[in-house]
mmCIF file of C-alpha atoms in Angstrom:
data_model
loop_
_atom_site.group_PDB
_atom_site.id
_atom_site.type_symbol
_atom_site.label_atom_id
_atom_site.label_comp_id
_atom_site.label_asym_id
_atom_site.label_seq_id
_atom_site.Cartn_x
_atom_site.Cartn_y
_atom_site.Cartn_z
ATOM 1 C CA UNK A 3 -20.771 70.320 210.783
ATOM 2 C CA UNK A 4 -20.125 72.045 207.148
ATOM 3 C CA UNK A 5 -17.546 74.138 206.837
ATOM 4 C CA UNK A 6 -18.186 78.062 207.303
ATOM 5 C CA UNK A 7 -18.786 79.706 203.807
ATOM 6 C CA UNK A 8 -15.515 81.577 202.478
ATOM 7 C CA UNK A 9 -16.637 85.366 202.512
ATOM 8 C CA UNK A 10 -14.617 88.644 201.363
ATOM 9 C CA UNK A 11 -14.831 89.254 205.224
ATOM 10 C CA UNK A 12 -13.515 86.094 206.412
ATOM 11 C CA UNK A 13 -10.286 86.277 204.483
ATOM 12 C CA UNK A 14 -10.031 89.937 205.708
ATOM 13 C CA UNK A 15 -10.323 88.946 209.155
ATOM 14 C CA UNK A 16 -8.090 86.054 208.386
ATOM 15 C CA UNK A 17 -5.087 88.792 206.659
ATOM 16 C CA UNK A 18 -4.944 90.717 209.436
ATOM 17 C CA UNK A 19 -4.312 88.295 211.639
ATOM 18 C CA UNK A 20 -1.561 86.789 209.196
ATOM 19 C CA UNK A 21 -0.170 90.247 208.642
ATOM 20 C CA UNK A 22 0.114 90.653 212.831
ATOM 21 C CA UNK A 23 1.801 87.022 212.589
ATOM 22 C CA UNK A 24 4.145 87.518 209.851
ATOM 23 C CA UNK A 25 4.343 91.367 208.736
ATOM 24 C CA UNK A 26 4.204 92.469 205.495
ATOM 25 C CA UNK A 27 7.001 91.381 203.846
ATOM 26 C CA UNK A 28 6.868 87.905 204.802
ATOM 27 C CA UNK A 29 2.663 87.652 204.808
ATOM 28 C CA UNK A 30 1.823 85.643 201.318
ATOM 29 C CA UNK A 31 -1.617 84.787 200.033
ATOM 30 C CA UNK A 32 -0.201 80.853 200.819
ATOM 31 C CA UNK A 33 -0.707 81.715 204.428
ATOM 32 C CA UNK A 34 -4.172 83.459 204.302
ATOM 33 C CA UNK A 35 -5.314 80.190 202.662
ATOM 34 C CA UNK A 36 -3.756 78.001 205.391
ATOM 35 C CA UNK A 37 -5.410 80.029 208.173
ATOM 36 C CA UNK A 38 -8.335 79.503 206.579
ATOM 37 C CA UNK A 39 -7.762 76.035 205.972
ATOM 38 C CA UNK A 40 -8.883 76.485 201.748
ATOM 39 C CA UNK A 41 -6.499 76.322 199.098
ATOM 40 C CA UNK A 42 -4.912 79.741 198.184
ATOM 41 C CA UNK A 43 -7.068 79.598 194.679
ATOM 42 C CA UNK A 44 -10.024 79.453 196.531
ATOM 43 C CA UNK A 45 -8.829 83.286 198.470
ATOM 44 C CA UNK A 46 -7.640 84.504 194.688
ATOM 45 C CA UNK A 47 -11.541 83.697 193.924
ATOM 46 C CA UNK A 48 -12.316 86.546 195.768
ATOM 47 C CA UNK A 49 -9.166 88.558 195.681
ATOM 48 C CA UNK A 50 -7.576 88.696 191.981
ATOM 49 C CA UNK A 51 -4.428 89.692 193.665
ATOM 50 C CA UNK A 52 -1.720 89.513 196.065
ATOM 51 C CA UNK A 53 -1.735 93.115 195.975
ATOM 52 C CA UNK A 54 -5.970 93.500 195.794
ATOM 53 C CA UNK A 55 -6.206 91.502 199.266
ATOM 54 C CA UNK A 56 -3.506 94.143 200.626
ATOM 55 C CA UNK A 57 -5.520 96.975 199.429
ATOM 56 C CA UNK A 58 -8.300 95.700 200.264
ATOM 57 C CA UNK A 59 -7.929 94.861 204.533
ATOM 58 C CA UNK A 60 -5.880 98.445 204.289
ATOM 59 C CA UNK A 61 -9.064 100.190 203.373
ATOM 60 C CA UNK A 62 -11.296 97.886 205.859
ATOM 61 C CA UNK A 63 -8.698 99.024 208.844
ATOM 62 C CA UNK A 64 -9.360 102.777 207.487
ATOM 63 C CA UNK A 65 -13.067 102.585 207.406
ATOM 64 C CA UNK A 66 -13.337 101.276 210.556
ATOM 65 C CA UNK A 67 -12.409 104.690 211.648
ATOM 66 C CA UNK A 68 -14.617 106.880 209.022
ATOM 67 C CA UNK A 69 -17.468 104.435 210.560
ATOM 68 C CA UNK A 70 -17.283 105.422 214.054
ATOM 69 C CA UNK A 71 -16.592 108.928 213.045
ATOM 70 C CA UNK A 72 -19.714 109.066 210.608
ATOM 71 C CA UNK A 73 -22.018 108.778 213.724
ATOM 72 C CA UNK A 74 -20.727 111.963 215.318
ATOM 73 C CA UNK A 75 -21.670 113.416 211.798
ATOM 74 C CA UNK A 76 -24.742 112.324 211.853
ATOM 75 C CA UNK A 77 -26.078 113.053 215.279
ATOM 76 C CA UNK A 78 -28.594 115.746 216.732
ATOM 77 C CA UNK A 79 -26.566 118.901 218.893
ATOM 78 C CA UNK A 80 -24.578 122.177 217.935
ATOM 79 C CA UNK A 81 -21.987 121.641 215.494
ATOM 80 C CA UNK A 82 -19.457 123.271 217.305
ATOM 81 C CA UNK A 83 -19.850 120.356 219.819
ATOM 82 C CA UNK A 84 -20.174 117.767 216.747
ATOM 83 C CA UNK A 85 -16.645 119.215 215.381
ATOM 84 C CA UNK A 86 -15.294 118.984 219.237
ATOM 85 C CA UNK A 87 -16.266 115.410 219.189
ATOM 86 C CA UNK A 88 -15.202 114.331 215.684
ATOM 87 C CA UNK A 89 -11.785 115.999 216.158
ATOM 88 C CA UNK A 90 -11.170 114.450 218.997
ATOM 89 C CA UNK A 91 -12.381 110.961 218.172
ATOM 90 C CA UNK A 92 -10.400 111.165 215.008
ATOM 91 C CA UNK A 93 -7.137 111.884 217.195
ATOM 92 C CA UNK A 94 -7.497 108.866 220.036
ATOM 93 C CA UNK A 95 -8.974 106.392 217.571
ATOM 94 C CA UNK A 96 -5.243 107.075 215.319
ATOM 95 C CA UNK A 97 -3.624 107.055 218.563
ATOM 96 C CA UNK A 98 -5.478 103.685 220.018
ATOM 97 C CA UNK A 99 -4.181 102.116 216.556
ATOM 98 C CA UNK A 100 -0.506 103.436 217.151
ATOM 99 C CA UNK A 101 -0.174 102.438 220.548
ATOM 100 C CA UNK A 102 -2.581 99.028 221.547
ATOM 101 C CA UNK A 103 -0.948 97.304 218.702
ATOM 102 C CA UNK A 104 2.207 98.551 217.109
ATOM 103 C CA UNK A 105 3.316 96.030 215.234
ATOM 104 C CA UNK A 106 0.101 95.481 213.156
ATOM 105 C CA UNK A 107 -0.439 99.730 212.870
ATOM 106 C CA UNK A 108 3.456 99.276 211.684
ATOM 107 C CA UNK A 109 2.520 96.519 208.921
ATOM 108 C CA UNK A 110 -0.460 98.898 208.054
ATOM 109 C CA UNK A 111 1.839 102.010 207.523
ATOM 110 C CA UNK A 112 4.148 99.592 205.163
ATOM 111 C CA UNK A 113 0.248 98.524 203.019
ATOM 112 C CA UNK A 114 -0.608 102.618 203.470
ATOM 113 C CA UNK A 115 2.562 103.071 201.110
ATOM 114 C CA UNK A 116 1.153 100.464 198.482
ATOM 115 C CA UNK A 117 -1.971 101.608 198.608
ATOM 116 C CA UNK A 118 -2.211 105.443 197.499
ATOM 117 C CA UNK A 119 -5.954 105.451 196.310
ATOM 118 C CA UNK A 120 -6.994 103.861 199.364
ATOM 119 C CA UNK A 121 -5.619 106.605 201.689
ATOM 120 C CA UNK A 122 -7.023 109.102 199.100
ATOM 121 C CA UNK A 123 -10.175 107.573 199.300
ATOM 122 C CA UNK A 124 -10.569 107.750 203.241
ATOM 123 C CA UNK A 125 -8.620 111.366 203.432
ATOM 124 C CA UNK A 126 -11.726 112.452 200.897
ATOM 125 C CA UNK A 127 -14.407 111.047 203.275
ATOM 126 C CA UNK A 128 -12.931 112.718 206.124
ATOM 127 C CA UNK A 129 -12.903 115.624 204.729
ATOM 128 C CA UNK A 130 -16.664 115.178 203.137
ATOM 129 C CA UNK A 131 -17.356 114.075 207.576
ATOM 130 C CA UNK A 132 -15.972 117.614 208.491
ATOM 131 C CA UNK A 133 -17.124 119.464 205.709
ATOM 132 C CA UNK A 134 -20.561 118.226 206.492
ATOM 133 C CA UNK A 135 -20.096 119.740 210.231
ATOM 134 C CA UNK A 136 -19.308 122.639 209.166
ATOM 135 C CA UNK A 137 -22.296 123.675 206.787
ATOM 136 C CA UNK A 138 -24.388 122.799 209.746
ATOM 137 C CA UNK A 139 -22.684 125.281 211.903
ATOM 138 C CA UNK A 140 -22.736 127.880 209.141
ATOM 139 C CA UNK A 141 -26.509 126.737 208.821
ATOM 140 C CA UNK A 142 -26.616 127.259 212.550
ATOM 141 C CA UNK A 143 -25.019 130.258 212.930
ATOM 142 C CA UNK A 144 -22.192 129.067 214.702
ATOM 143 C CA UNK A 145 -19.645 128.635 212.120
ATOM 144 C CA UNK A 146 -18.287 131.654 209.679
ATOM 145 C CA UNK A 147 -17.250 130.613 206.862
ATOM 146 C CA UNK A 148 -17.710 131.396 202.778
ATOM 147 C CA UNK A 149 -16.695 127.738 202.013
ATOM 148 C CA UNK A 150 -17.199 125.196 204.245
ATOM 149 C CA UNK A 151 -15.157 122.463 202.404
ATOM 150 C CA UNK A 152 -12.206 124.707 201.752
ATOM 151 C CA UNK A 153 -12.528 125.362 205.411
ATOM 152 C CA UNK A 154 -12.687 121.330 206.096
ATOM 153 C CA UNK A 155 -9.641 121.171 204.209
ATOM 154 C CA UNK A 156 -7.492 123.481 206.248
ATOM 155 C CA UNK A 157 -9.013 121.883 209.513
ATOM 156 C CA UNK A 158 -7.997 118.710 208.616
ATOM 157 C CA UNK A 159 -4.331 120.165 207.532
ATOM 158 C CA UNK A 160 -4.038 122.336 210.516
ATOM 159 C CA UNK A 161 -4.703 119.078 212.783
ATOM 160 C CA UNK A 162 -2.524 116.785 210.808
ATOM 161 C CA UNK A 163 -0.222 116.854 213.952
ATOM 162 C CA UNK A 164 -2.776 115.035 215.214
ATOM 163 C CA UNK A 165 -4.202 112.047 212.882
ATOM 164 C CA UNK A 166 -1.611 111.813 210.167
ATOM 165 C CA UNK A 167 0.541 108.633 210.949
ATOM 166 C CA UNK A 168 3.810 109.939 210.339
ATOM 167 C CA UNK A 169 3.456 111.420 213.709
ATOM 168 C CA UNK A 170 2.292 108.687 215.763
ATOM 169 C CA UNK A 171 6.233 109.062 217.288
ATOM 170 C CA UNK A 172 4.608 111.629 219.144
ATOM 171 C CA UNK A 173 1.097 110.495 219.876
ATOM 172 C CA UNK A 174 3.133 108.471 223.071
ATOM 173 C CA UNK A 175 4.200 111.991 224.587
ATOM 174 C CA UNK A 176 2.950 113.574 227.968
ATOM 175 C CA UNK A 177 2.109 116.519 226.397
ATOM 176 C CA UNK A 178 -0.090 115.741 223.380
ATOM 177 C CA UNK A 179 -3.200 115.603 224.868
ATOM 178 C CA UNK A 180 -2.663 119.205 225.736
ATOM 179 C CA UNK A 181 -0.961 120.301 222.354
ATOM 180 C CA UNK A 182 -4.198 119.150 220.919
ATOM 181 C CA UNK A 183 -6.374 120.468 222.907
ATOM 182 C CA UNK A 184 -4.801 123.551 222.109
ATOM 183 C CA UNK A 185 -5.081 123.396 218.107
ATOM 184 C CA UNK A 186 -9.028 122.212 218.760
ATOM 185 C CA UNK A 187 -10.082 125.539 220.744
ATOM 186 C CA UNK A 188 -8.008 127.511 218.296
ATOM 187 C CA UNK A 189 -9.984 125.872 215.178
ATOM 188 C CA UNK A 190 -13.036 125.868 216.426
ATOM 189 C CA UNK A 191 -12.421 129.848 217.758
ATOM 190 C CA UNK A 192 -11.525 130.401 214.385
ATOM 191 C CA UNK A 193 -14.699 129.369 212.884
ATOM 192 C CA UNK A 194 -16.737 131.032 215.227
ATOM 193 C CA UNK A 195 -15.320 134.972 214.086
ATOM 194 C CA UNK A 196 -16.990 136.562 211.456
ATOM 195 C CA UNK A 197 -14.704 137.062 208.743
#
């Protein structure tokens, strides 16, 4: 049987796993190649850098969230509902990532740090996701609002609490569920009075 063709994705895949083995400041391109059983030239074929591979599986880990969000975006209903949904997702897919594996979100938090355009990047799309909701509630008539992505901006500050890594400490807590339902019905109240 050949061997299976050495894709971008593959080495990804094969990262992770040797970022969840070894962490991040052990991890070394040496050990990507020997999961993958290539020599380490044949990963820096595809990744120039030590440092391009860790950007690179930090912004894969980030868009797997934007992905699943971007159908919420995208689908038929009320926007009100939409922005219910998306807020929501957004908070138990960061708190899924916290909680079912902690030592790989912690490796991901340490790659976050190096990786400041990446987290930019996704932050931006997020904010494109909500600011897309919220024209179609304006559109609507649900939603008041002069400008819907200043609005998306303060939405996505005002629920920080809830997606923003440096409080996944909390995300473990009794209470959360209800603090955030709390901040949701008060945002999306918000956007529903005429200025």
């Amino acid at each position: 049987m050949p061997p299976e063709t050495l894709t971008p994705e593959r080495i990804l895949e094969a990262t992770e796993e040797v970022l969840r083995r070894y962490g991040p400041a052990k991890a070394t391109v040496v050990d990507v190649a020997r999961a993958l059983g290539v020599s380490h030239g044949s990963v820096y074929r595809h990744f120039r850098t030590k440092a391009a591979l860790r950007e690179a599986v930090t912004a894969r880990w980030l868009d797997r969230t934007s992905h699943e969000l971007s159908s919420i975006v995208t689908a038929e209903g009320p926007a009100p509902e939409r922005l219910d949904r998306w807020l929501t997702a957004l908070f138990e897919a960061k708190r899924h990532k916290a909680g079912d594996d902690p030592e790989l979100f912690a490796t991901y938090m340490t790659l976050i740090g190096e990786s400041g355009g990446v987290v930019e990047r996704h932050v931006t799309d997020l904010e494109s996701q909500l600011t897309t909701i919220i024209e179609a509630g304006v559109s609507q008539g649900d939603f008041h609002t002069p400008s819907p992505a200043t609005t998306a901006r303060a939405v996505f500050d005002a629920t920080g609490r809830f997606h923003d890594p440096c409080y996944a400490p909390e995300w473990s807590r009794p209470e959360i569920t209800t603090d955030f339902e709390a901040v949701r019905d008060l945002v999306l109240r918000g956007l529903r009075t005429e200025a």
